[in-house]
Structures are given as structure tokens and as C-alpha cells.
Short mmCIF file of N, CA and C in Angstrom, two decimals:
data_model
loop_
_atom_site.label_atom_id
_atom_site.label_comp_id
_atom_site.label_asym_id
_atom_site.label_seq_id
_atom_site.Cartn_x
_atom_site.Cartn_y
_atom_site.Cartn_z
N MET A 1 14.40 0.59 -21.98
CA MET A 1 13.34 1.31 -21.32
C MET A 1 12.19 0.37 -20.96
N LYS A 2 11.97 -0.65 -21.76
CA LYS A 2 10.87 -1.58 -21.51
C LYS A 2 11.06 -2.33 -20.21
N LYS A 3 12.32 -2.67 -19.89
CA LYS A 3 12.59 -3.38 -18.66
C LYS A 3 12.20 -2.53 -17.46
N GLN A 4 12.53 -1.25 -17.52
CA GLN A 4 12.18 -0.35 -16.42
C GLN A 4 10.66 -0.17 -16.32
N ASP A 5 9.98 -0.09 -17.46
CA ASP A 5 8.52 0.02 -17.43
C ASP A 5 7.90 -1.21 -16.79
N THR A 6 8.44 -2.36 -17.12
CA THR A 6 7.95 -3.61 -16.52
C THR A 6 8.20 -3.62 -15.02
N LEU A 7 9.38 -3.19 -14.61
CA LEU A 7 9.69 -3.12 -13.18
C LEU A 7 8.76 -2.15 -12.46
N LEU A 8 8.50 -1.00 -13.09
CA LEU A 8 7.60 -0.02 -12.48
C LEU A 8 6.19 -0.60 -12.32
N ARG A 9 5.71 -1.26 -13.37
CA ARG A 9 4.38 -1.87 -13.28
C ARG A 9 4.34 -2.92 -12.19
N LEU A 10 5.38 -3.71 -12.10
CA LEU A 10 5.46 -4.75 -11.08
C LEU A 10 5.45 -4.15 -9.68
N ARG A 11 6.24 -3.09 -9.47
CA ARG A 11 6.28 -2.45 -8.16
C ARG A 11 4.95 -1.79 -7.82
N ARG A 12 4.33 -1.16 -8.81
CA ARG A 12 3.00 -0.54 -8.55
C ARG A 12 1.97 -1.61 -8.21
N PHE A 13 2.02 -2.72 -8.92
CA PHE A 13 1.11 -3.82 -8.64
C PHE A 13 1.31 -4.33 -7.22
N ARG A 14 2.57 -4.46 -6.81
CA ARG A 14 2.87 -4.94 -5.45
C ARG A 14 2.33 -3.98 -4.40
N VAL A 15 2.52 -2.68 -4.60
CA VAL A 15 2.00 -1.68 -3.66
C VAL A 15 0.48 -1.76 -3.60
N ASP A 16 -0.17 -1.85 -4.76
CA ASP A 16 -1.63 -1.95 -4.80
C ASP A 16 -2.12 -3.22 -4.11
N GLU A 17 -1.41 -4.31 -4.34
CA GLU A 17 -1.79 -5.58 -3.72
C GLU A 17 -1.69 -5.49 -2.19
N LEU A 18 -0.64 -4.86 -1.70
CA LEU A 18 -0.48 -4.72 -0.25
C LEU A 18 -1.52 -3.76 0.33
N LYS A 19 -1.89 -2.73 -0.42
CA LYS A 19 -2.96 -1.83 0.04
C LYS A 19 -4.28 -2.58 0.15
N ARG A 20 -4.56 -3.45 -0.84
CA ARG A 20 -5.79 -4.24 -0.78
C ARG A 20 -5.76 -5.19 0.42
N ARG A 21 -4.60 -5.77 0.66
CA ARG A 21 -4.47 -6.69 1.80
C ARG A 21 -4.68 -5.93 3.11
N MET A 22 -4.14 -4.73 3.21
CA MET A 22 -4.34 -3.90 4.41
C MET A 22 -5.82 -3.60 4.60
N ALA A 23 -6.50 -3.27 3.51
CA ALA A 23 -7.93 -2.98 3.60
C ALA A 23 -8.70 -4.22 4.06
N THR A 24 -8.32 -5.38 3.55
CA THR A 24 -8.97 -6.63 3.97
C THR A 24 -8.74 -6.88 5.45
N LEU A 25 -7.50 -6.69 5.89
CA LEU A 25 -7.19 -6.90 7.31
C LEU A 25 -7.95 -5.91 8.19
N ASP A 26 -8.05 -4.66 7.73
CA ASP A 26 -8.82 -3.67 8.49
C ASP A 26 -10.29 -4.07 8.59
N GLY A 27 -10.82 -4.57 7.48
CA GLY A 27 -12.21 -5.04 7.49
C GLY A 27 -12.42 -6.21 8.43
N MET A 28 -11.46 -7.14 8.40
CA MET A 28 -11.55 -8.29 9.30
C MET A 28 -11.47 -7.85 10.76
N LYS A 29 -10.60 -6.89 11.04
CA LYS A 29 -10.46 -6.39 12.41
C LYS A 29 -11.75 -5.71 12.86
N ALA A 30 -12.32 -4.90 11.99
CA ALA A 30 -13.58 -4.23 12.34
C ALA A 30 -14.68 -5.26 12.61
N ASP A 31 -14.70 -6.31 11.80
CA ASP A 31 -15.69 -7.38 12.00
C ASP A 31 -15.49 -8.07 13.35
N MET A 32 -14.24 -8.36 13.69
CA MET A 32 -13.95 -9.00 14.98
C MET A 32 -14.32 -8.09 16.14
N GLU A 33 -14.04 -6.81 16.02
CA GLU A 33 -14.40 -5.86 17.07
C GLU A 33 -15.91 -5.76 17.23
N LYS A 34 -16.63 -5.82 16.11
CA LYS A 34 -18.09 -5.79 16.16
C LYS A 34 -18.61 -7.05 16.86
N LYS A 35 -18.02 -8.21 16.53
CA LYS A 35 -18.43 -9.45 17.17
C LYS A 35 -18.17 -9.40 18.67
N LEU A 36 -17.05 -8.81 19.05
CA LEU A 36 -16.73 -8.69 20.47
C LEU A 36 -17.73 -7.77 21.17
N ALA A 37 -18.08 -6.67 20.53
CA ALA A 37 -19.07 -5.76 21.11
C ALA A 37 -20.44 -6.44 21.20
N ASP A 38 -20.81 -7.19 20.16
CA ASP A 38 -22.08 -7.93 20.19
C ASP A 38 -22.09 -8.95 21.31
N LEU A 39 -20.95 -9.57 21.54
CA LEU A 39 -20.83 -10.54 22.62
C LEU A 39 -21.05 -9.87 23.98
N GLU A 40 -20.47 -8.71 24.16
CA GLU A 40 -20.67 -7.96 25.40
C GLU A 40 -22.14 -7.58 25.58
N ASP A 41 -22.78 -7.19 24.49
CA ASP A 41 -24.20 -6.84 24.56
C ASP A 41 -25.04 -8.06 24.95
N SER A 42 -24.69 -9.20 24.36
CA SER A 42 -25.47 -10.41 24.68
C SER A 42 -25.28 -10.82 26.14
N VAL A 43 -24.09 -10.60 26.69
CA VAL A 43 -23.86 -10.89 28.12
C VAL A 43 -24.75 -10.00 28.97
N ALA A 44 -24.83 -8.73 28.63
CA ALA A 44 -25.68 -7.81 29.39
C ALA A 44 -27.15 -8.23 29.31
N ARG A 45 -27.59 -8.62 28.11
CA ARG A 45 -28.99 -9.06 27.96
C ARG A 45 -29.27 -10.32 28.75
N GLU A 46 -28.34 -11.28 28.66
CA GLU A 46 -28.52 -12.55 29.37
C GLU A 46 -28.46 -12.36 30.88
N ARG A 47 -27.64 -11.45 31.33
CA ARG A 47 -27.56 -11.16 32.77
C ARG A 47 -28.91 -10.65 33.27
N GLN A 48 -29.54 -9.79 32.47
CA GLN A 48 -30.86 -9.26 32.83
C GLN A 48 -31.89 -10.38 32.85
N ARG A 49 -31.86 -11.23 31.83
CA ARG A 49 -32.81 -12.34 31.75
C ARG A 49 -32.58 -13.35 32.88
N ALA A 50 -31.33 -13.60 33.22
CA ALA A 50 -30.99 -14.59 34.25
C ALA A 50 -31.51 -14.16 35.62
N SER A 51 -31.51 -12.87 35.85
CA SER A 51 -31.98 -12.40 37.16
C SER A 51 -33.49 -12.55 37.30
N ASP A 52 -34.19 -12.76 36.18
CA ASP A 52 -35.65 -12.87 36.22
C ASP A 52 -36.13 -14.25 36.68
N THR A 53 -35.34 -15.30 36.46
CA THR A 53 -35.80 -16.66 36.80
C THR A 53 -34.74 -17.40 37.60
N ASP A 54 -35.19 -18.43 38.32
CA ASP A 54 -34.26 -19.26 39.10
C ASP A 54 -33.37 -20.09 38.19
N ILE A 55 -33.95 -20.63 37.13
CA ILE A 55 -33.17 -21.44 36.19
C ILE A 55 -32.11 -20.57 35.53
N GLY A 56 -32.47 -19.37 35.21
CA GLY A 56 -31.53 -18.44 34.60
C GLY A 56 -30.35 -18.15 35.52
N ARG A 57 -30.63 -17.98 36.81
CA ARG A 57 -29.54 -17.72 37.76
C ARG A 57 -28.61 -18.91 37.87
N LEU A 58 -29.16 -20.12 37.73
CA LEU A 58 -28.33 -21.32 37.79
C LEU A 58 -27.53 -21.53 36.51
N ALA A 59 -28.12 -21.22 35.38
CA ALA A 59 -27.46 -21.45 34.09
C ALA A 59 -26.49 -20.33 33.70
N PHE A 60 -26.67 -19.17 34.29
CA PHE A 60 -25.87 -18.01 33.88
C PHE A 60 -24.35 -18.21 34.07
N PRO A 61 -23.87 -18.80 35.16
CA PRO A 61 -22.41 -18.98 35.29
C PRO A 61 -21.81 -19.84 34.18
N SER A 62 -22.49 -20.90 33.76
CA SER A 62 -21.95 -21.72 32.66
C SER A 62 -22.00 -20.94 31.35
N PHE A 63 -23.03 -20.12 31.18
CA PHE A 63 -23.12 -19.25 30.00
C PHE A 63 -21.93 -18.28 29.99
N LEU A 64 -21.64 -17.69 31.16
CA LEU A 64 -20.52 -16.76 31.25
C LEU A 64 -19.20 -17.44 30.93
N LYS A 65 -19.05 -18.68 31.37
CA LYS A 65 -17.82 -19.41 31.11
C LYS A 65 -17.64 -19.62 29.61
N SER A 66 -18.70 -20.03 28.92
CA SER A 66 -18.60 -20.23 27.47
C SER A 66 -18.35 -18.91 26.74
N ILE A 67 -18.97 -17.86 27.23
CA ILE A 67 -18.77 -16.53 26.63
C ILE A 67 -17.33 -16.07 26.84
N GLU A 68 -16.79 -16.34 28.01
CA GLU A 68 -15.41 -15.94 28.29
C GLU A 68 -14.44 -16.65 27.35
N ILE A 69 -14.68 -17.93 27.09
CA ILE A 69 -13.84 -18.68 26.14
C ILE A 69 -13.93 -18.06 24.76
N ARG A 70 -15.15 -17.75 24.35
CA ARG A 70 -15.36 -17.12 23.04
C ARG A 70 -14.70 -15.75 22.97
N ARG A 71 -14.82 -14.97 24.05
CA ARG A 71 -14.21 -13.64 24.12
C ARG A 71 -12.69 -13.75 23.97
N GLU A 72 -12.09 -14.70 24.65
CA GLU A 72 -10.64 -14.88 24.56
C GLU A 72 -10.21 -15.28 23.15
N LYS A 73 -11.00 -16.13 22.52
CA LYS A 73 -10.68 -16.51 21.13
C LYS A 73 -10.75 -15.30 20.21
N LEU A 74 -11.78 -14.48 20.40
CA LEU A 74 -11.89 -13.26 19.58
C LEU A 74 -10.72 -12.32 19.84
N LYS A 75 -10.33 -12.17 21.09
CA LYS A 75 -9.20 -11.29 21.41
C LYS A 75 -7.90 -11.84 20.82
N ASP A 76 -7.73 -13.17 20.86
CA ASP A 76 -6.55 -13.79 20.24
C ASP A 76 -6.53 -13.51 18.74
N THR A 77 -7.70 -13.65 18.12
CA THR A 77 -7.80 -13.38 16.69
C THR A 77 -7.47 -11.91 16.40
N LEU A 78 -7.95 -11.01 17.24
CA LEU A 78 -7.63 -9.59 17.07
C LEU A 78 -6.13 -9.33 17.20
N ARG A 79 -5.49 -9.97 18.16
CA ARG A 79 -4.04 -9.80 18.31
C ARG A 79 -3.31 -10.34 17.08
N ASP A 80 -3.76 -11.49 16.58
CA ASP A 80 -3.15 -12.05 15.36
C ASP A 80 -3.32 -11.10 14.18
N LEU A 81 -4.51 -10.54 14.06
CA LEU A 81 -4.76 -9.59 12.97
C LEU A 81 -3.88 -8.35 13.12
N ASP A 82 -3.71 -7.88 14.35
CA ASP A 82 -2.85 -6.71 14.57
C ASP A 82 -1.41 -7.02 14.18
N ARG A 83 -0.92 -8.22 14.54
CA ARG A 83 0.44 -8.59 14.16
C ARG A 83 0.57 -8.69 12.64
N GLU A 84 -0.41 -9.32 12.01
CA GLU A 84 -0.37 -9.47 10.56
C GLU A 84 -0.45 -8.10 9.88
N ARG A 85 -1.27 -7.20 10.43
CA ARG A 85 -1.40 -5.86 9.87
C ARG A 85 -0.09 -5.09 10.00
N ALA A 86 0.57 -5.23 11.15
CA ALA A 86 1.85 -4.53 11.35
C ALA A 86 2.89 -5.05 10.36
N ALA A 87 2.93 -6.36 10.16
CA ALA A 87 3.87 -6.93 9.19
C ALA A 87 3.54 -6.45 7.78
N CYS A 88 2.27 -6.42 7.47
CA CYS A 88 1.83 -5.95 6.15
C CYS A 88 2.17 -4.47 5.97
N GLN A 89 2.02 -3.68 7.03
CA GLN A 89 2.34 -2.26 6.96
C GLN A 89 3.83 -2.05 6.69
N GLU A 90 4.67 -2.84 7.35
CA GLU A 90 6.11 -2.74 7.10
C GLU A 90 6.43 -3.12 5.65
N GLU A 91 5.80 -4.17 5.19
CA GLU A 91 6.03 -4.63 3.81
C GLU A 91 5.55 -3.57 2.81
N LEU A 92 4.40 -2.95 3.12
CA LEU A 92 3.87 -1.90 2.25
C LEU A 92 4.81 -0.70 2.23
N THR A 93 5.32 -0.32 3.38
CA THR A 93 6.25 0.81 3.45
C THR A 93 7.49 0.53 2.61
N SER A 94 8.03 -0.67 2.76
CA SER A 94 9.21 -1.05 1.98
C SER A 94 8.91 -1.06 0.49
N ALA A 95 7.78 -1.65 0.10
CA ALA A 95 7.40 -1.71 -1.32
C ALA A 95 7.20 -0.30 -1.88
N TYR A 96 6.59 0.58 -1.08
CA TYR A 96 6.35 1.95 -1.53
C TYR A 96 7.68 2.69 -1.72
N GLN A 97 8.62 2.48 -0.79
CA GLN A 97 9.93 3.11 -0.92
C GLN A 97 10.66 2.59 -2.16
N ASP A 98 10.57 1.29 -2.40
CA ASP A 98 11.17 0.72 -3.61
C ASP A 98 10.57 1.34 -4.86
N LEU A 99 9.25 1.46 -4.87
CA LEU A 99 8.56 2.06 -6.02
C LEU A 99 9.03 3.49 -6.24
N LYS A 100 9.07 4.27 -5.16
CA LYS A 100 9.46 5.67 -5.29
C LYS A 100 10.91 5.82 -5.75
N SER A 101 11.79 4.97 -5.24
CA SER A 101 13.19 5.08 -5.66
C SER A 101 13.34 4.69 -7.14
N LEU A 102 12.58 3.69 -7.57
CA LEU A 102 12.63 3.30 -8.98
C LEU A 102 12.03 4.40 -9.86
N GLU A 103 10.94 5.00 -9.41
CA GLU A 103 10.34 6.11 -10.18
C GLU A 103 11.32 7.28 -10.27
N PHE A 104 12.01 7.57 -9.15
CA PHE A 104 12.97 8.67 -9.16
C PHE A 104 14.12 8.37 -10.12
N ALA A 105 14.63 7.14 -10.07
CA ALA A 105 15.71 6.75 -10.97
C ALA A 105 15.26 6.83 -12.42
N ASN A 106 14.04 6.42 -12.69
CA ASN A 106 13.49 6.48 -14.04
C ASN A 106 13.37 7.93 -14.51
N GLU A 107 12.89 8.80 -13.63
CA GLU A 107 12.78 10.22 -13.98
C GLU A 107 14.15 10.82 -14.28
N GLN A 108 15.15 10.46 -13.46
CA GLN A 108 16.49 10.98 -13.67
C GLN A 108 17.05 10.51 -15.00
N GLN A 109 16.82 9.24 -15.34
CA GLN A 109 17.30 8.71 -16.61
C GLN A 109 16.61 9.41 -17.78
N GLU A 110 15.30 9.62 -17.65
CA GLU A 110 14.57 10.33 -18.72
C GLU A 110 15.10 11.75 -18.87
N LYS A 111 15.40 12.39 -17.75
CA LYS A 111 15.94 13.74 -17.80
C LYS A 111 17.30 13.75 -18.50
N ARG A 112 18.17 12.77 -18.15
CA ARG A 112 19.48 12.69 -18.81
C ARG A 112 19.33 12.44 -20.30
N LEU A 113 18.43 11.55 -20.69
CA LEU A 113 18.21 11.26 -22.10
C LEU A 113 17.69 12.50 -22.83
N ALA A 114 16.80 13.25 -22.18
CA ALA A 114 16.29 14.48 -22.79
C ALA A 114 17.40 15.51 -22.96
N GLU A 115 18.29 15.60 -21.97
CA GLU A 115 19.41 16.53 -22.07
C GLU A 115 20.36 16.12 -23.20
N ILE A 116 20.62 14.84 -23.31
CA ILE A 116 21.50 14.35 -24.39
C ILE A 116 20.87 14.66 -25.74
N GLU A 117 19.58 14.41 -25.87
CA GLU A 117 18.89 14.69 -27.13
C GLU A 117 18.90 16.19 -27.43
N ALA A 118 18.73 17.01 -26.41
CA ALA A 118 18.75 18.47 -26.60
C ALA A 118 20.15 18.91 -27.06
N ARG A 119 21.19 18.33 -26.45
CA ARG A 119 22.55 18.66 -26.87
C ARG A 119 22.81 18.24 -28.31
N ARG A 120 22.33 17.07 -28.69
CA ARG A 120 22.50 16.60 -30.09
C ARG A 120 21.78 17.53 -31.06
N ALA A 121 20.56 17.91 -30.70
CA ALA A 121 19.80 18.82 -31.56
C ALA A 121 20.52 20.16 -31.67
N GLN A 122 21.03 20.65 -30.55
CA GLN A 122 21.75 21.92 -30.57
C GLN A 122 23.02 21.80 -31.41
N ALA A 123 23.70 20.67 -31.30
CA ALA A 123 24.91 20.45 -32.10
C ALA A 123 24.57 20.44 -33.58
N ARG A 124 23.46 19.82 -33.96
CA ARG A 124 23.05 19.83 -35.38
C ARG A 124 22.73 21.25 -35.84
N LEU A 125 22.03 22.00 -34.99
CA LEU A 125 21.71 23.39 -35.34
C LEU A 125 22.99 24.23 -35.46
N ASP A 126 23.92 24.00 -34.53
CA ASP A 126 25.20 24.74 -34.59
C ASP A 126 25.96 24.39 -35.87
N GLU A 127 25.93 23.11 -36.22
CA GLU A 127 26.63 22.67 -37.44
C GLU A 127 25.99 23.30 -38.67
N MET A 128 24.66 23.33 -38.71
CA MET A 128 23.98 23.95 -39.86
C MET A 128 24.29 25.44 -39.93
N ALA A 129 24.32 26.09 -38.77
CA ALA A 129 24.63 27.53 -38.75
C ALA A 129 26.06 27.77 -39.22
N LEU A 130 26.98 26.91 -38.81
CA LEU A 130 28.37 27.04 -39.23
C LEU A 130 28.50 26.84 -40.74
N VAL A 131 27.84 25.81 -41.26
CA VAL A 131 27.88 25.56 -42.70
C VAL A 131 27.29 26.75 -43.45
N ARG A 132 26.17 27.26 -42.99
CA ARG A 132 25.53 28.41 -43.63
C ARG A 132 26.48 29.62 -43.60
N HIS A 133 27.12 29.83 -42.45
CA HIS A 133 28.05 30.94 -42.30
C HIS A 133 29.24 30.78 -43.26
N LEU A 134 29.78 29.58 -43.34
CA LEU A 134 30.92 29.34 -44.24
C LEU A 134 30.51 29.53 -45.70
N ARG A 135 29.33 29.08 -46.06
CA ARG A 135 28.86 29.26 -47.45
C ARG A 135 28.68 30.74 -47.76
N LYS A 136 28.12 31.46 -46.81
CA LYS A 136 27.89 32.89 -47.01
C LYS A 136 29.21 33.61 -47.24
N HIS A 137 30.22 33.27 -46.42
CA HIS A 137 31.53 33.90 -46.58
C HIS A 137 32.24 33.39 -47.83
N ALA A 138 31.99 32.17 -48.21
CA ALA A 138 32.60 31.62 -49.43
C ALA A 138 32.02 32.31 -50.64
N LEU A 139 30.74 32.62 -50.65
CA LEU A 139 30.11 33.32 -51.77
C LEU A 139 30.64 34.76 -51.86
N ARG A 140 30.87 35.40 -50.75
CA ARG A 140 31.37 36.77 -50.76
C ARG A 140 32.81 36.81 -51.26
N ALA A 141 33.58 35.81 -50.86
CA ALA A 141 34.98 35.79 -51.23
C ALA A 141 35.16 35.38 -52.70
N GLY A 142 34.22 34.56 -53.21
CA GLY A 142 34.42 34.00 -54.53
C GLY A 142 33.69 34.64 -55.61
#
């Protein structure tokens, strides 16, 4: 039974670890999305500022070019996070199924052991009742 308990703990730990990893990936994705939104806001602000001055109008295209590079890097990072999250989700699903099948097998074994113990107890009670019955009839006959 100890081996199964160890396996159950190991599988539960693995599921918990993957859930934590999913939460971390979700947090990282939310952070990247926030950075992307902040980048879009800064472009809008800089566009407004650039229209106010001649130097701004001249510098704005190079600013946009650098922002576009940054935006693409953020989008690449988001795609990587999505791929990693999908792989982690598959792994979590598999680990969860393994855990549930092991828990089910463990429950079935416990149920079988309880039934065996109940049968043994009933057999002992039946034997005691038979002995009592035989003694009772032996006393009447003798």
C-alpha cells in the first residue's frame, strides 16, 4: 500500500506543479499583453506630440520603426508563450488523467480489500455461531 501512496503523492505533486506552471505562463502572457497595450498607447501619445513640432514630425518615422520592431518581438514572445501553454495544458491533462486512473485503481483495491475483510469477519462469525449451535445441541443430547 505504501508504494501506491507514494505514487499518488507523486502524481498529485506533478499535477500541482503543472498547474503552477500554467499560472506562471498565464501571468507572463498577461504581462506581455499589457506591455503591448502600453506600447500602442505610447505610439498614440508620440503621434500627438510629433504633430506639434517639426522635429517631432521628422523623428516620428524612426520612432515608429523601432516601435514596430519591439511590437513584433512582443508578438513573437506571445506566440511562444501560447505554444508553451498549449504544451503545458496537454501535459497537465495527461498528468491529471494518470492521477485519476491511479486514484480509481486505488479505490477499487481498497474496496476489494474491505470486501475480503468483511467476508473473513463473516466467516469467523459463522464459525462461532456453528460452534455455539453444536455445543448447544451437544449439551441437549448429552
